[in-house]
Amino acid sequence: MEDIVPPSGPMQGTKICVIGAGFVGIVTAAGFARFGHQVVCVDKDQKRLSLLRSGRLPFFEQDLENLVKNGVSSGRLVFESDPAKGVEGKKAVFLTVGTPSSNGGRADLSALHEIISVLSKNMKAGQILVIKSTVPVGTANTIKKFFSQNGNRVDIDVINNPEFLREGGAVHDFFNPHRIVIGGSSQVAIEEISRIYKMGMAKTVPVFTTNNETAEMIKYASNVFLAVKVGFINELARLCDSVGINVLEVARVIGADPRIGKEFLNPGPGWGGSCLPKDLQEFIGLADSLGVSLFIPKAVSQANLYQFEHVFSKVKNLVGDLKGTKIGVLGLTFKANTSDLRESPAMPILMKLLETGAEITAYDPAADSIVDSLLSGVVRVDDPYKTAEDADCILILTEWADFQLLDWGRIRDHMKNKNIVDARNILAPELLKRYGFNYDSVGQN
Ligand code: NAD
């Protein structure tokens, strides 16, 4: 990536603070710096900040390290631990702290409340607070009220600007979004935030402006709909397996109808990740709290748990009694091109295999090292071929492209029994069968 000279003339860069140096925060901060804005990114994790200052990342995300290096070396991206310093003199403050599920399933807003309490003492009238974190409907208005009654007691403009990036393709998505949503009640603030994006975004990117609640709902509605779509294709795959139809052919043709669309019609081991599961639970919780009967989200959540079981059954069907057997696992992250393990389908599936007494050897090219504490009992190896040694079955759980390039003859020769469950449908069934494998996938039989 070559450096971009900040534009001069009428479009001047804006002074921005991004709070939270996680997946969304780093991409946003480095992306805005690349547009030519002056960005301070704040996090309370000192270790994370030291890494970032040296241009390194606390996790793997394609193309992001270069973007951060570029921002740091241009002087337009700096990292800071003190939020008071971070927000000082900034026009817009973007919040990207985590909003995970609480025990009851609703969004846990403790990180958001903690930082809001600090910011209420440090932000001044005229500054704009932008909520990029995914927050329950009504949060922006609660925050606006909090600011007017606490700290500096300022009447602050609060904007919702939900994030739609996909991990594994986050940098691409930042520069090529399908849409930008800016929700708020102040036209001046909406235009200011819109200007920050327009400084670096193609003119063709649609910008939707709404009120705060609508923007908050748009984010949840998007993720719930995606979960429904994947849930549907996974169920269709189970049906296709039973009647001997290839689900991929069905998906290709139904997806050609623009009312359906071809994206998110890839059957697999179930959906996971840091967003879909928790956002679905918050959506269900909101409806329940209002006494609104919603059937689809609950069914989709249940169907996803069933899908994990279904993949486990596929291994069992090929191997038989699993006690004492060796299962080689390829892929642990919830999707390819990320190190993120949050709510990865690999977790429940491997837990179930361990419970039945199977021995697991796993390889993932990027999984965060936290995996060792999450999956004690799983032997991790640094070479995919080692998962095949004496194995009774290979189970593919993440769609890393590298797995397609493996020498399957070599893998076969190391295995005790030639079984493969390709839970991502990334291999060519006929090729694997020619190698002599008992090959199973999701909906291709
Ligand atoms: P994350 O957990 O990766 O990052 C959150 C960061 O905030 C951490 O680095 C944490 O140290 C920091 N933080 C927490 N409290 C802080 C405080 N008081 N002061 C400073 N820093 C603080 O989270 P994420 O995956 O980037 O997600 C952030 C938000 O964006 C969530 O609401 C999520 O739902 C939403 N979102 C995430 C994605 C995604 O793909 N990860 C996509 C769209 C939307």
CSV table of C-alpha atoms and ligand atoms in Angstrom, one decimal:
chain,number,residue,atom,x,y,z
A,1,MET,CA,0.0,0.0,0.0
A,2,GLU,CA,1.5,3.3,-1.0
A,3,ASP,CA,1.0,6.3,1.3
A,4,ILE,CA,-1.9,8.7,0.7
A,5,VAL,CA,-1.1,12.4,1.1
A,6,PRO,CA,-3.9,14.0,3.1
A,7,PRO,CA,-6.0,16.1,0.8
A,8,SER,CA,-5.7,19.9,1.1
A,9,GLY,CA,-8.2,22.5,0.1
A,10,PRO,CA,-11.9,22.4,1.1
A,11,MET,CA,-11.9,18.8,2.4
A,12,GLN,CA,-9.7,19.0,5.5
A,13,GLY,CA,-9.0,16.0,7.7
A,14,THR,CA,-11.0,15.9,11.0
A,15,LYS,CA,-9.6,15.3,14.4
A,16,ILE,CA,-11.1,12.1,15.6
A,17,CYS,CA,-10.9,9.8,18.6
A,18,VAL,CA,-11.7,6.1,18.4
A,19,ILE,CA,-12.3,4.4,21.8
A,20,GLY,CA,-11.6,0.7,21.8
A,21,ALA,CA,-8.7,-0.9,19.9
A,22,GLY,CA,-10.4,-4.2,19.1
A,23,PHE,CA,-11.4,-5.5,15.6
A,24,VAL,CA,-13.7,-2.7,14.8
A,25,GLY,CA,-11.7,0.1,16.6
A,26,ILE,CA,-8.4,-0.7,14.9
A,27,VAL,CA,-9.9,-1.0,11.4
A,28,THR,CA,-11.9,2.2,11.9
A,29,ALA,CA,-9.0,4.2,13.4
A,30,ALA,CA,-6.5,3.0,10.7
A,31,GLY,CA,-9.1,3.4,8.0
A,32,PHE,CA,-9.9,7.0,8.9
A,33,ALA,CA,-6.2,7.8,9.2
A,34,ARG,CA,-5.8,6.5,5.7
A,35,PHE,CA,-8.5,8.9,4.5
A,36,GLY,CA,-6.4,11.8,5.9
A,37,HIS,CA,-8.0,12.3,9.3
A,38,GLN,CA,-5.9,12.8,12.4
A,39,VAL,CA,-6.8,9.9,14.6
A,40,VAL,CA,-6.2,9.0,18.3
A,41,CYS,CA,-7.2,5.4,19.2
A,42,VAL,CA,-7.7,4.8,22.9
A,43,ASP,CA,-7.7,1.5,24.7
A,44,LYS,CA,-7.2,0.6,28.3
A,45,ASP,CA,-5.1,-2.5,27.5
A,46,GLN,CA,-1.5,-1.3,27.7
A,47,LYS,CA,0.0,-4.4,26.1
A,48,ARG,CA,-2.3,-4.0,23.1
A,49,LEU,CA,-1.2,-0.3,22.8
A,50,SER,CA,2.5,-1.1,22.8
A,51,LEU,CA,2.0,-3.7,20.0
A,52,LEU,CA,0.0,-1.2,18.0
A,53,ARG,CA,2.5,1.6,18.4
A,54,SER,CA,5.1,-0.6,16.9
A,55,GLY,CA,2.8,-1.3,14.0
A,56,ARG,CA,1.9,-4.8,15.1
A,57,LEU,CA,-1.6,-6.3,15.8
A,58,PRO,CA,-2.9,-8.1,18.8
A,59,PHE,CA,-4.7,-10.5,16.4
A,60,PHE,CA,-4.6,-11.6,12.8
A,61,GLU,CA,-6.8,-9.8,10.3
A,62,GLN,CA,-5.9,-9.7,6.6
A,63,ASP,CA,-4.3,-6.4,5.4
A,64,LEU,CA,-4.8,-4.7,8.7
A,65,GLU,CA,-1.1,-4.7,9.8
A,66,ASN,CA,-0.1,-2.8,6.7
A,67,LEU,CA,-2.9,-0.3,7.2
A,68,VAL,CA,-1.9,0.3,10.9
A,69,LYS,CA,1.8,0.6,10.0
A,70,ASN,CA,0.9,3.1,7.3
A,71,GLY,CA,-1.1,5.2,9.7
A,72,VAL,CA,1.5,5.1,12.4
A,73,SER,CA,4.3,6.1,10.1
A,74,SER,CA,2.3,8.9,8.5
A,75,GLY,CA,1.8,10.4,12.0
A,76,ARG,CA,-2.0,10.4,11.5
A,77,LEU,CA,-2.6,7.4,13.7
A,78,VAL,CA,-1.5,7.5,17.4
A,79,PHE,CA,-2.5,5.3,20.3
A,80,GLU,CA,-3.3,6.5,23.8
A,81,SER,CA,-4.4,5.0,27.1
A,82,ASP,CA,-6.0,8.1,28.7
A,83,PRO,CA,-9.5,8.7,27.3
A,84,ALA,CA,-9.5,12.3,28.7
A,85,LYS,CA,-6.4,13.1,26.5
A,86,GLY,CA,-7.8,11.1,23.6
A,87,VAL,CA,-11.0,13.1,23.3
A,88,GLU,CA,-9.5,16.5,23.9
A,89,GLY,CA,-10.0,18.8,21.0
A,90,LYS,CA,-11.6,16.1,18.8
A,91,LYS,CA,-14.6,16.8,16.7
A,92,ALA,CA,-16.0,13.2,16.8
A,93,VAL,CA,-15.5,10.4,19.3
A,94,PHE,CA,-16.3,7.0,17.9
A,95,LEU,CA,-17.1,4.3,20.5
A,96,THR,CA,-16.1,0.7,19.6
A,97,VAL,CA,-16.0,-1.0,22.9
A,98,GLY,CA,-17.3,-4.6,23.1
A,99,THR,CA,-21.0,-5.3,23.9
A,100,PRO,CA,-20.9,-9.1,24.5
A,101,SER,CA,-23.9,-11.2,25.8
A,102,SER,CA,-24.6,-11.1,29.5
A,103,ASN,CA,-25.5,-14.3,31.3
A,104,GLY,CA,-29.2,-13.6,30.7
A,105,GLY,CA,-28.6,-13.2,26.9
A,106,ARG,CA,-29.1,-9.4,26.7
A,107,ALA,CA,-26.2,-7.2,25.7
A,108,ASP,CA,-23.7,-6.5,28.4
A,109,LEU,CA,-23.2,-2.7,28.3
A,110,SER,CA,-20.8,-2.5,31.3
A,111,ALA,CA,-17.8,-1.5,29.1
A,112,LEU,CA,-19.9,1.1,27.4
A,113,HIS,CA,-21.2,2.5,30.7
A,114,GLU,CA,-17.7,2.6,32.1
A,115,ILE,CA,-16.4,4.7,29.3
A,116,ILE,CA,-19.5,6.9,29.1
A,117,SER,CA,-19.1,7.8,32.7
A,118,VAL,CA,-15.5,9.0,32.0
A,119,LEU,CA,-16.4,10.8,28.8
A,120,SER,CA,-19.3,12.7,30.5
A,121,LYS,CA,-16.6,14.4,32.5
A,122,ASN,CA,-14.3,15.1,29.6
A,123,MET,CA,-16.4,15.9,26.5
A,124,LYS,CA,-17.6,19.4,25.7
A,125,ALA,CA,-20.6,20.8,23.9
A,126,GLY,CA,-20.0,20.7,20.1
A,127,GLN,CA,-18.2,17.4,20.2
A,128,ILE,CA,-20.1,14.5,18.6
A,129,LEU,CA,-20.3,11.1,20.3
A,130,VAL,CA,-20.6,8.3,17.7
A,131,ILE,CA,-21.7,4.9,18.8
A,132,LYS,CA,-20.2,2.3,16.5
A,133,SER,CA,-20.6,-0.6,19.0
A,134,THR,CA,-23.7,-2.6,18.5
A,135,VAL,CA,-26.1,-1.4,21.1
A,136,PRO,CA,-29.7,-2.2,22.1
A,137,VAL,CA,-32.5,0.0,20.7
A,138,GLY,CA,-32.8,3.1,22.9
A,139,THR,CA,-29.2,3.2,24.0
A,140,ALA,CA,-28.2,6.5,22.3
A,141,ASN,CA,-31.1,8.4,23.9
A,142,THR,CA,-30.2,7.0,27.3
A,143,ILE,CA,-26.6,8.2,26.8
A,144,LYS,CA,-27.7,11.6,25.6
A,145,LYS,CA,-29.8,12.0,28.8
A,146,PHE,CA,-26.9,10.7,31.0
A,147,PHE,CA,-24.6,13.4,29.5
A,148,SER,CA,-27.1,16.1,30.3
A,149,GLN,CA,-27.4,15.1,33.9
A,150,ASN,CA,-23.9,13.9,34.8
A,151,GLY,CA,-20.2,15.1,34.6
A,152,ASN,CA,-20.0,18.3,32.6
A,153,ARG,CA,-23.8,18.2,32.1
A,154,VAL,CA,-23.5,18.9,28.4
A,155,ASP,CA,-26.2,18.6,25.7
A,156,ILE,CA,-24.2,16.4,23.4
A,157,ASP,CA,-25.0,15.1,19.9
A,158,VAL,CA,-25.1,11.3,19.9
A,159,ILE,CA,-25.0,9.5,16.6
A,160,ASN,CA,-25.4,5.7,15.9
A,161,ASN,CA,-23.1,4.5,13.1
A,162,PRO,CA,-23.4,0.7,13.2
A,163,GLU,CA,-20.6,-1.3,11.8
A,164,PHE,CA,-21.1,-4.1,9.2
A,165,LEU,CA,-17.6,-5.2,8.5
A,166,ARG,CA,-16.9,-9.0,8.3
A,167,GLU,CA,-13.9,-10.3,10.1
A,168,GLY,CA,-11.5,-11.9,7.6
A,169,GLY,CA,-12.3,-9.1,5.1
A,170,ALA,CA,-12.6,-6.2,7.5
A,171,VAL,CA,-10.2,-3.9,5.7
A,172,HIS,CA,-11.8,-4.5,2.3
A,173,ASP,CA,-15.2,-3.9,3.9
A,174,PHE,CA,-14.1,-0.6,5.5
A,175,PHE,CA,-13.1,0.8,2.1
A,176,ASN,CA,-15.9,-0.8,0.2
A,177,PRO,CA,-19.0,-0.8,2.4
A,178,HIS,CA,-22.4,-1.8,1.0
A,179,ARG,CA,-23.8,1.1,3.0
A,180,ILE,CA,-23.1,3.6,5.7
A,181,VAL,CA,-25.8,4.2,8.3
A,182,ILE,CA,-25.8,7.4,10.3
A,183,GLY,CA,-28.6,7.7,12.8
A,184,GLY,CA,-29.2,10.8,15.0
A,185,SER,CA,-31.5,13.7,15.7
A,186,SER,CA,-29.1,16.6,14.8
A,187,GLN,CA,-28.8,17.3,11.0
A,188,VAL,CA,-25.5,19.2,11.6
A,189,ALA,CA,-24.0,16.2,13.5
A,190,ILE,CA,-25.2,13.7,10.8
A,191,GLU,CA,-23.6,15.9,8.1
A,192,GLU,CA,-20.4,16.1,10.0
A,193,ILE,CA,-20.1,12.4,10.4
A,194,SER,CA,-21.1,11.9,6.8
A,195,ARG,CA,-18.3,14.2,5.7
A,196,ILE,CA,-15.7,12.2,7.7
A,197,TYR,CA,-16.7,9.1,5.6
A,198,LYS,CA,-17.0,11.0,2.3
A,199,MET,CA,-13.5,12.3,2.5
A,200,GLY,CA,-12.2,8.8,1.6
A,201,MET,CA,-15.2,6.8,0.4
A,202,ALA,CA,-16.3,6.3,-3.2
A,203,LYS,CA,-19.2,8.5,-4.2
A,204,THR,CA,-21.3,5.4,-5.0
A,205,VAL,CA,-21.4,4.2,-1.4
A,206,PRO,CA,-25.0,4.8,-0.2
A,207,VAL,CA,-25.3,6.7,3.0
A,208,PHE,CA,-28.6,6.2,4.9
A,209,THR,CA,-29.5,8.7,7.5
A,210,THR,CA,-32.1,7.8,10.1
A,211,ASN,CA,-33.1,8.5,13.7
A,212,ASN,CA,-31.1,6.8,16.5
A,213,GLU,CA,-33.5,3.9,17.2
A,214,THR,CA,-33.8,3.0,13.6
A,215,ALA,CA,-30.0,2.8,13.1
A,216,GLU,CA,-29.8,0.6,16.2
A,217,MET,CA,-32.5,-1.7,14.9
A,218,ILE,CA,-30.9,-1.9,11.4
A,219,LYS,CA,-27.8,-3.5,12.9
A,220,TYR,CA,-29.7,-6.2,14.8
A,221,ALA,CA,-32.1,-6.8,11.9
A,222,SER,CA,-29.2,-7.3,9.6
A,223,ASN,CA,-27.4,-9.9,11.7
A,224,VAL,CA,-30.6,-11.7,12.6
A,225,PHE,CA,-31.5,-12.0,8.9
A,226,LEU,CA,-28.1,-13.3,8.1
A,227,ALA,CA,-28.4,-15.9,10.8
A,228,VAL,CA,-31.8,-16.9,9.4
A,229,LYS,CA,-30.4,-17.3,6.0
A,230,VAL,CA,-27.5,-19.5,7.1
A,231,GLY,CA,-29.9,-21.4,9.4
A,232,PHE,CA,-32.2,-22.1,6.4
A,233,ILE,CA,-29.4,-23.4,4.1
A,234,ASN,CA,-28.1,-25.6,6.8
A,235,GLU,CA,-31.5,-27.2,7.3
A,236,LEU,CA,-31.9,-27.5,3.5
A,237,ALA,CA,-28.5,-29.3,3.4
A,238,ARG,CA,-29.8,-31.8,6.0
A,239,LEU,CA,-32.8,-32.5,3.8
A,240,CYS,CA,-30.8,-32.7,0.6
A,241,ASP,CA,-28.4,-35.2,2.3
A,242,SER,CA,-31.4,-37.4,3.1
A,243,VAL,CA,-32.8,-37.4,-0.4
A,244,GLY,CA,-29.5,-37.5,-2.3
A,245,ILE,CA,-29.6,-34.0,-3.8
A,246,ASN,CA,-26.6,-31.7,-3.9
A,247,VAL,CA,-27.6,-28.6,-1.9
A,248,LEU,CA,-24.9,-26.5,-3.6
A,249,GLU,CA,-26.7,-26.9,-6.9
A,250,VAL,CA,-30.0,-25.9,-5.3
A,251,ALA,CA,-28.4,-22.9,-3.6
A,252,ARG,CA,-26.8,-21.7,-6.8
A,253,VAL,CA,-30.1,-21.6,-8.6
A,254,ILE,CA,-32.3,-20.2,-5.8
A,255,GLY,CA,-29.6,-17.6,-5.2
A,256,ALA,CA,-29.9,-16.4,-8.8
A,257,ASP,CA,-33.2,-14.9,-7.8
A,258,PRO,CA,-32.4,-11.4,-6.6
A,259,ARG,CA,-35.2,-11.7,-4.0
A,260,ILE,CA,-33.1,-14.4,-2.4
A,261,GLY,CA,-29.6,-13.5,-3.3
A,262,LYS,CA,-26.6,-15.8,-3.6
A,263,GLU,CA,-24.6,-14.6,-0.5
A,264,PHE,CA,-24.8,-16.5,2.8
A,265,LEU,CA,-26.1,-19.7,1.1
A,266,ASN,CA,-23.1,-21.8,2.0
A,267,PRO,CA,-24.0,-24.7,4.4
A,268,GLY,CA,-21.5,-25.4,7.1
A,269,PRO,CA,-21.0,-26.4,10.7
A,270,GLY,CA,-23.3,-23.7,12.0
A,271,TRP,CA,-22.8,-20.0,12.4
A,272,GLY,CA,-20.7,-18.4,15.2
A,273,GLY,CA,-18.4,-15.4,15.7
A,274,SER,CA,-18.4,-12.4,17.9
A,275,CYS,CA,-21.6,-10.9,16.5
A,276,LEU,CA,-24.4,-13.2,15.2
A,277,PRO,CA,-24.9,-15.3,18.4
A,278,LYS,CA,-25.0,-12.3,20.8
A,279,ASP,CA,-27.0,-10.0,18.5
A,280,LEU,CA,-29.6,-12.7,18.0
A,281,GLN,CA,-29.9,-13.2,21.8
A,282,GLU,CA,-30.3,-9.4,22.3
A,283,PHE,CA,-33.0,-9.3,19.6
A,284,ILE,CA,-34.9,-12.2,21.2
A,285,GLY,CA,-34.5,-10.5,24.6
A,286,LEU,CA,-35.8,-7.2,23.4
A,287,ALA,CA,-38.9,-8.9,21.9
A,288,ASP,CA,-39.5,-10.9,25.0
A,289,SER,CA,-39.1,-7.8,27.3
A,290,LEU,CA,-41.8,-6.1,25.2
A,291,GLY,CA,-44.1,-9.1,25.1
A,292,VAL,CA,-43.7,-9.4,21.3
A,293,SER,CA,-44.0,-13.0,20.1
A,294,LEU,CA,-41.2,-13.7,17.6
A,295,PHE,CA,-40.8,-17.3,16.6
A,296,ILE,CA,-38.1,-17.2,13.8
A,297,PRO,CA,-35.1,-16.0,15.8
A,298,LYS,CA,-35.6,-18.6,18.6
A,299,ALA,CA,-36.0,-21.4,16.0
A,300,VAL,CA,-32.9,-20.3,14.2
A,301,SER,CA,-30.9,-20.3,17.4
A,302,GLN,CA,-32.1,-23.8,18.2
A,303,ALA,CA,-31.4,-25.0,14.7
A,304,ASN,CA,-27.9,-23.8,15.0
A,305,LEU,CA,-27.2,-25.8,18.1
A,306,TYR,CA,-28.6,-28.8,16.3
A,307,GLN,CA,-26.2,-28.2,13.4
A,308,PHE,CA,-23.2,-28.6,15.8
A,309,GLU,CA,-24.7,-31.9,16.9
A,310,HIS,CA,-25.3,-32.8,13.3
A,311,VAL,CA,-21.6,-32.3,12.4
A,312,PHE,CA,-20.6,-34.4,15.4
A,313,SER,CA,-23.0,-37.2,14.2
A,314,LYS,CA,-21.3,-37.2,10.8
A,315,VAL,CA,-18.0,-38.0,12.4
A,316,LYS,CA,-19.6,-40.7,14.6
A,317,ASN,CA,-21.4,-42.2,11.6
A,318,LEU,CA,-18.1,-42.6,9.7
A,319,VAL,CA,-15.9,-43.7,12.7
A,320,GLY,CA,-18.4,-45.6,14.9
A,321,ASP,CA,-17.6,-45.8,18.6
A,322,LEU,CA,-15.4,-42.7,19.2
A,323,LYS,CA,-13.8,-43.7,22.5
A,324,GLY,CA,-10.1,-43.9,22.0
A,325,THR,CA,-10.2,-42.9,18.3
A,326,LYS,CA,-8.0,-40.1,16.9
A,327,ILE,CA,-9.6,-37.2,15.2
A,328,GLY,CA,-7.5,-34.7,13.2
A,329,VAL,CA,-9.1,-31.3,13.1
A,330,LEU,CA,-8.3,-28.7,10.4
A,331,GLY,CA,-9.5,-25.2,11.4
A,332,LEU,CA,-10.6,-23.7,14.7
A,333,THR,CA,-11.5,-20.1,14.0
A,334,PHE,CA,-15.1,-19.2,13.4
A,335,LYS,CA,-14.2,-18.4,9.8
A,336,ALA,CA,-11.2,-18.1,7.6
A,337,ASN,CA,-8.7,-15.2,7.5
A,338,THR,CA,-9.1,-14.3,11.1
A,339,SER,CA,-7.6,-15.5,14.4
A,340,ASP,CA,-11.0,-14.9,16.2
A,341,LEU,CA,-12.4,-17.9,18.1
A,342,ARG,CA,-15.3,-16.2,19.7
A,343,GLU,CA,-18.3,-18.5,19.5
A,344,SER,CA,-16.6,-20.6,16.9
A,345,PRO,CA,-18.6,-23.7,16.0
A,346,ALA,CA,-15.4,-25.7,16.6
A,347,MET,CA,-15.8,-25.2,20.3
A,348,PRO,CA,-19.0,-27.1,20.9
A,349,ILE,CA,-18.2,-29.7,18.3
A,350,LEU,CA,-14.8,-30.5,19.8
A,351,MET,CA,-16.1,-30.5,23.3
A,352,LYS,CA,-18.6,-33.1,22.3
A,353,LEU,CA,-15.9,-35.2,20.6
A,354,LEU,CA,-13.7,-34.9,23.8
A,355,GLU,CA,-16.7,-36.0,25.9
A,356,THR,CA,-17.0,-39.2,24.0
A,357,GLY,CA,-13.4,-40.1,24.6
A,358,ALA,CA,-12.0,-39.1,21.2
A,359,GLU,CA,-8.4,-37.8,21.1
A,360,ILE,CA,-8.1,-34.6,19.1
A,361,THR,CA,-5.1,-33.2,17.2
A,362,ALA,CA,-5.9,-29.8,15.7
A,363,TYR,CA,-4.2,-27.4,13.3
A,364,ASP,CA,-5.2,-23.8,12.6
A,365,PRO,CA,-3.0,-21.3,10.7
A,366,ALA,CA,-4.0,-18.3,12.8
A,367,ALA,CA,-6.1,-19.3,15.9
A,368,ASP,CA,-5.5,-17.0,18.9
A,369,SER,CA,-3.4,-18.8,21.5
A,370,ILE,CA,-6.3,-18.5,23.9
A,371,VAL,CA,-7.6,-21.7,22.2
A,372,ASP,CA,-5.3,-23.8,24.4
A,373,SER,CA,-7.2,-22.7,27.6
A,374,LEU,CA,-10.6,-22.9,25.9
A,375,LEU,CA,-9.9,-26.5,24.6
A,376,SER,CA,-7.7,-28.2,27.1
A,377,GLY,CA,-7.4,-31.8,26.0
A,378,VAL,CA,-6.9,-30.9,22.4
A,379,VAL,CA,-3.3,-31.3,21.1
A,380,ARG,CA,-2.4,-28.4,18.8
A,381,VAL,CA,0.1,-28.9,16.1
A,382,ASP,CA,1.9,-26.4,13.8
A,383,ASP,CA,1.7,-28.6,10.7
A,384,PRO,CA,-1.6,-29.7,9.1
A,385,TYR,CA,-0.1,-33.1,8.1
A,386,LYS,CA,0.5,-33.9,11.7
A,387,THR,CA,-3.2,-34.1,12.3
A,388,ALA,CA,-3.3,-37.1,10.0
A,389,GLU,CA,-0.9,-39.3,11.9
A,390,ASP,CA,-2.8,-42.5,12.9
A,391,ALA,CA,-6.1,-40.6,12.6
A,392,ASP,CA,-9.4,-42.3,12.2
A,393,CYS,CA,-11.0,-39.2,10.7
A,394,ILE,CA,-10.1,-35.7,9.5
A,395,LEU,CA,-12.7,-33.0,10.3
A,396,ILE,CA,-12.5,-29.7,8.5
A,397,LEU,CA,-14.2,-26.9,10.5
A,398,THR,CA,-12.8,-23.7,9.0
A,399,GLU,CA,-12.7,-22.8,5.2
A,400,TRP,CA,-9.0,-21.8,5.1
A,401,ALA,CA,-8.1,-21.8,1.4
A,402,ASP,CA,-4.8,-23.5,2.2
A,403,PHE,CA,-6.6,-26.7,3.1
A,404,GLN,CA,-7.6,-27.1,-0.5
A,405,LEU,CA,-3.9,-27.2,-1.5
A,406,LEU,CA,-2.9,-30.0,0.9
A,407,ASP,CA,-1.5,-33.2,-0.5
A,408,TRP,CA,-4.4,-35.5,0.2
A,409,GLY,CA,-2.5,-38.6,-0.9
A,410,ARG,CA,0.1,-37.8,1.8
A,411,ILE,CA,-2.6,-37.3,4.4
A,412,ARG,CA,-4.3,-40.6,3.4
A,413,ASP,CA,-1.0,-42.5,3.8
A,414,HIS,CA,-0.6,-41.2,7.4
A,415,MET,CA,-4.1,-42.1,8.5
A,416,LYS,CA,-5.3,-45.2,10.2
A,417,ASN,CA,-8.8,-45.0,8.7
A,418,LYS,CA,-9.5,-42.9,5.6
A,419,ASN,CA,-12.5,-40.8,6.8
A,420,ILE,CA,-13.1,-37.1,6.1
A,421,VAL,CA,-15.9,-34.9,7.3
A,422,ASP,CA,-15.6,-31.7,5.3
A,423,ALA,CA,-18.0,-29.5,7.3
A,424,ARG,CA,-17.2,-26.5,5.0
A,425,ASN,CA,-17.6,-28.2,1.7
A,426,ILE,CA,-14.2,-26.9,0.5
A,427,LEU,CA,-12.9,-30.0,-1.0
A,428,ALA,CA,-13.9,-31.7,-4.3
A,429,PRO,CA,-15.9,-34.8,-3.3
A,430,GLU,CA,-14.9,-36.8,-6.4
A,431,LEU,CA,-11.2,-36.2,-6.0
A,432,LEU,CA,-11.3,-37.3,-2.4
A,433,LYS,CA,-13.2,-40.4,-3.2
A,434,ARG,CA,-10.6,-41.2,-5.9
A,435,TYR,CA,-8.0,-41.0,-3.2
A,436,GLY,CA,-9.9,-43.7,-1.4
A,437,PHE,CA,-11.5,-41.6,1.3
A,438,ASN,CA,-14.9,-42.1,2.9
A,439,TYR,CA,-15.9,-38.5,2.3
A,440,ASP,CA,-18.8,-36.7,3.9
A,441,SER,CA,-19.7,-33.1,3.7
A,442,VAL,CA,-22.8,-30.9,4.3
A,443,GLY,CA,-25.6,-31.5,1.9
A,444,GLN,CA,-23.6,-32.8,-1.1
A,445,ASN,CA,-24.7,-36.5,-0.9
B,1,NAD,P1,-13.3,-6.2,20.8
B,1,NAD,O1,-13.6,-7.0,22.1
B,1,NAD,O2,-12.4,-6.8,19.8
B,1,NAD,O3,-12.6,-4.8,21.2
B,1,NAD,C1,-13.1,-4.0,22.2
B,1,NAD,C2,-11.9,-3.2,22.7
B,1,NAD,O4,-12.5,-2.2,23.6
B,1,NAD,C3,-10.9,-4.0,23.5
B,1,NAD,O5,-9.6,-3.8,23.0
B,1,NAD,C4,-11.0,-3.4,24.9
B,1,NAD,O6,-9.8,-3.4,25.6
B,1,NAD,C5,-11.5,-2.0,24.7
B,1,NAD,N1,-12.2,-1.4,25.8
B,1,NAD,C6,-13.1,-1.9,26.6
B,1,NAD,N2,-13.5,-1.0,27.5
B,1,NAD,C7,-12.7,0.1,27.3
B,1,NAD,C8,-12.5,1.3,28.0
B,1,NAD,N3,-13.3,1.7,29.1
B,1,NAD,N4,-11.6,2.2,27.6
B,1,NAD,C9,-10.9,1.9,26.5
B,1,NAD,N5,-11.0,0.8,25.8
B,1,NAD,C10,-11.9,-0.1,26.2
B,1,NAD,O7,-14.7,-5.9,20.2
B,1,NAD,P2,-15.0,-5.8,18.6
B,1,NAD,O8,-15.1,-7.2,18.0
B,1,NAD,O9,-14.2,-4.8,18.0
B,1,NAD,O10,-16.5,-5.2,18.7
B,1,NAD,C11,-16.8,-3.9,19.1
B,1,NAD,C12,-18.2,-3.6,18.9
B,1,NAD,O11,-18.5,-3.6,17.5
B,1,NAD,C13,-19.2,-4.6,19.5
B,1,NAD,O12,-20.4,-3.9,19.9
B,1,NAD,C14,-19.5,-5.5,18.3
B,1,NAD,O13,-20.8,-6.1,18.4
B,1,NAD,C15,-19.5,-4.5,17.2
B,1,NAD,N6,-19.2,-5.2,15.9
B,1,NAD,C16,-18.2,-6.1,15.8
B,1,NAD,C17,-17.9,-6.6,14.6
B,1,NAD,C18,-16.8,-7.7,14.4
B,1,NAD,O14,-16.7,-8.3,13.4
B,1,NAD,N7,-16.0,-7.9,15.4
B,1,NAD,C19,-18.6,-6.3,13.4
B,1,NAD,C20,-19.6,-5.3,13.5
B,1,NAD,C21,-19.9,-4.8,14.8
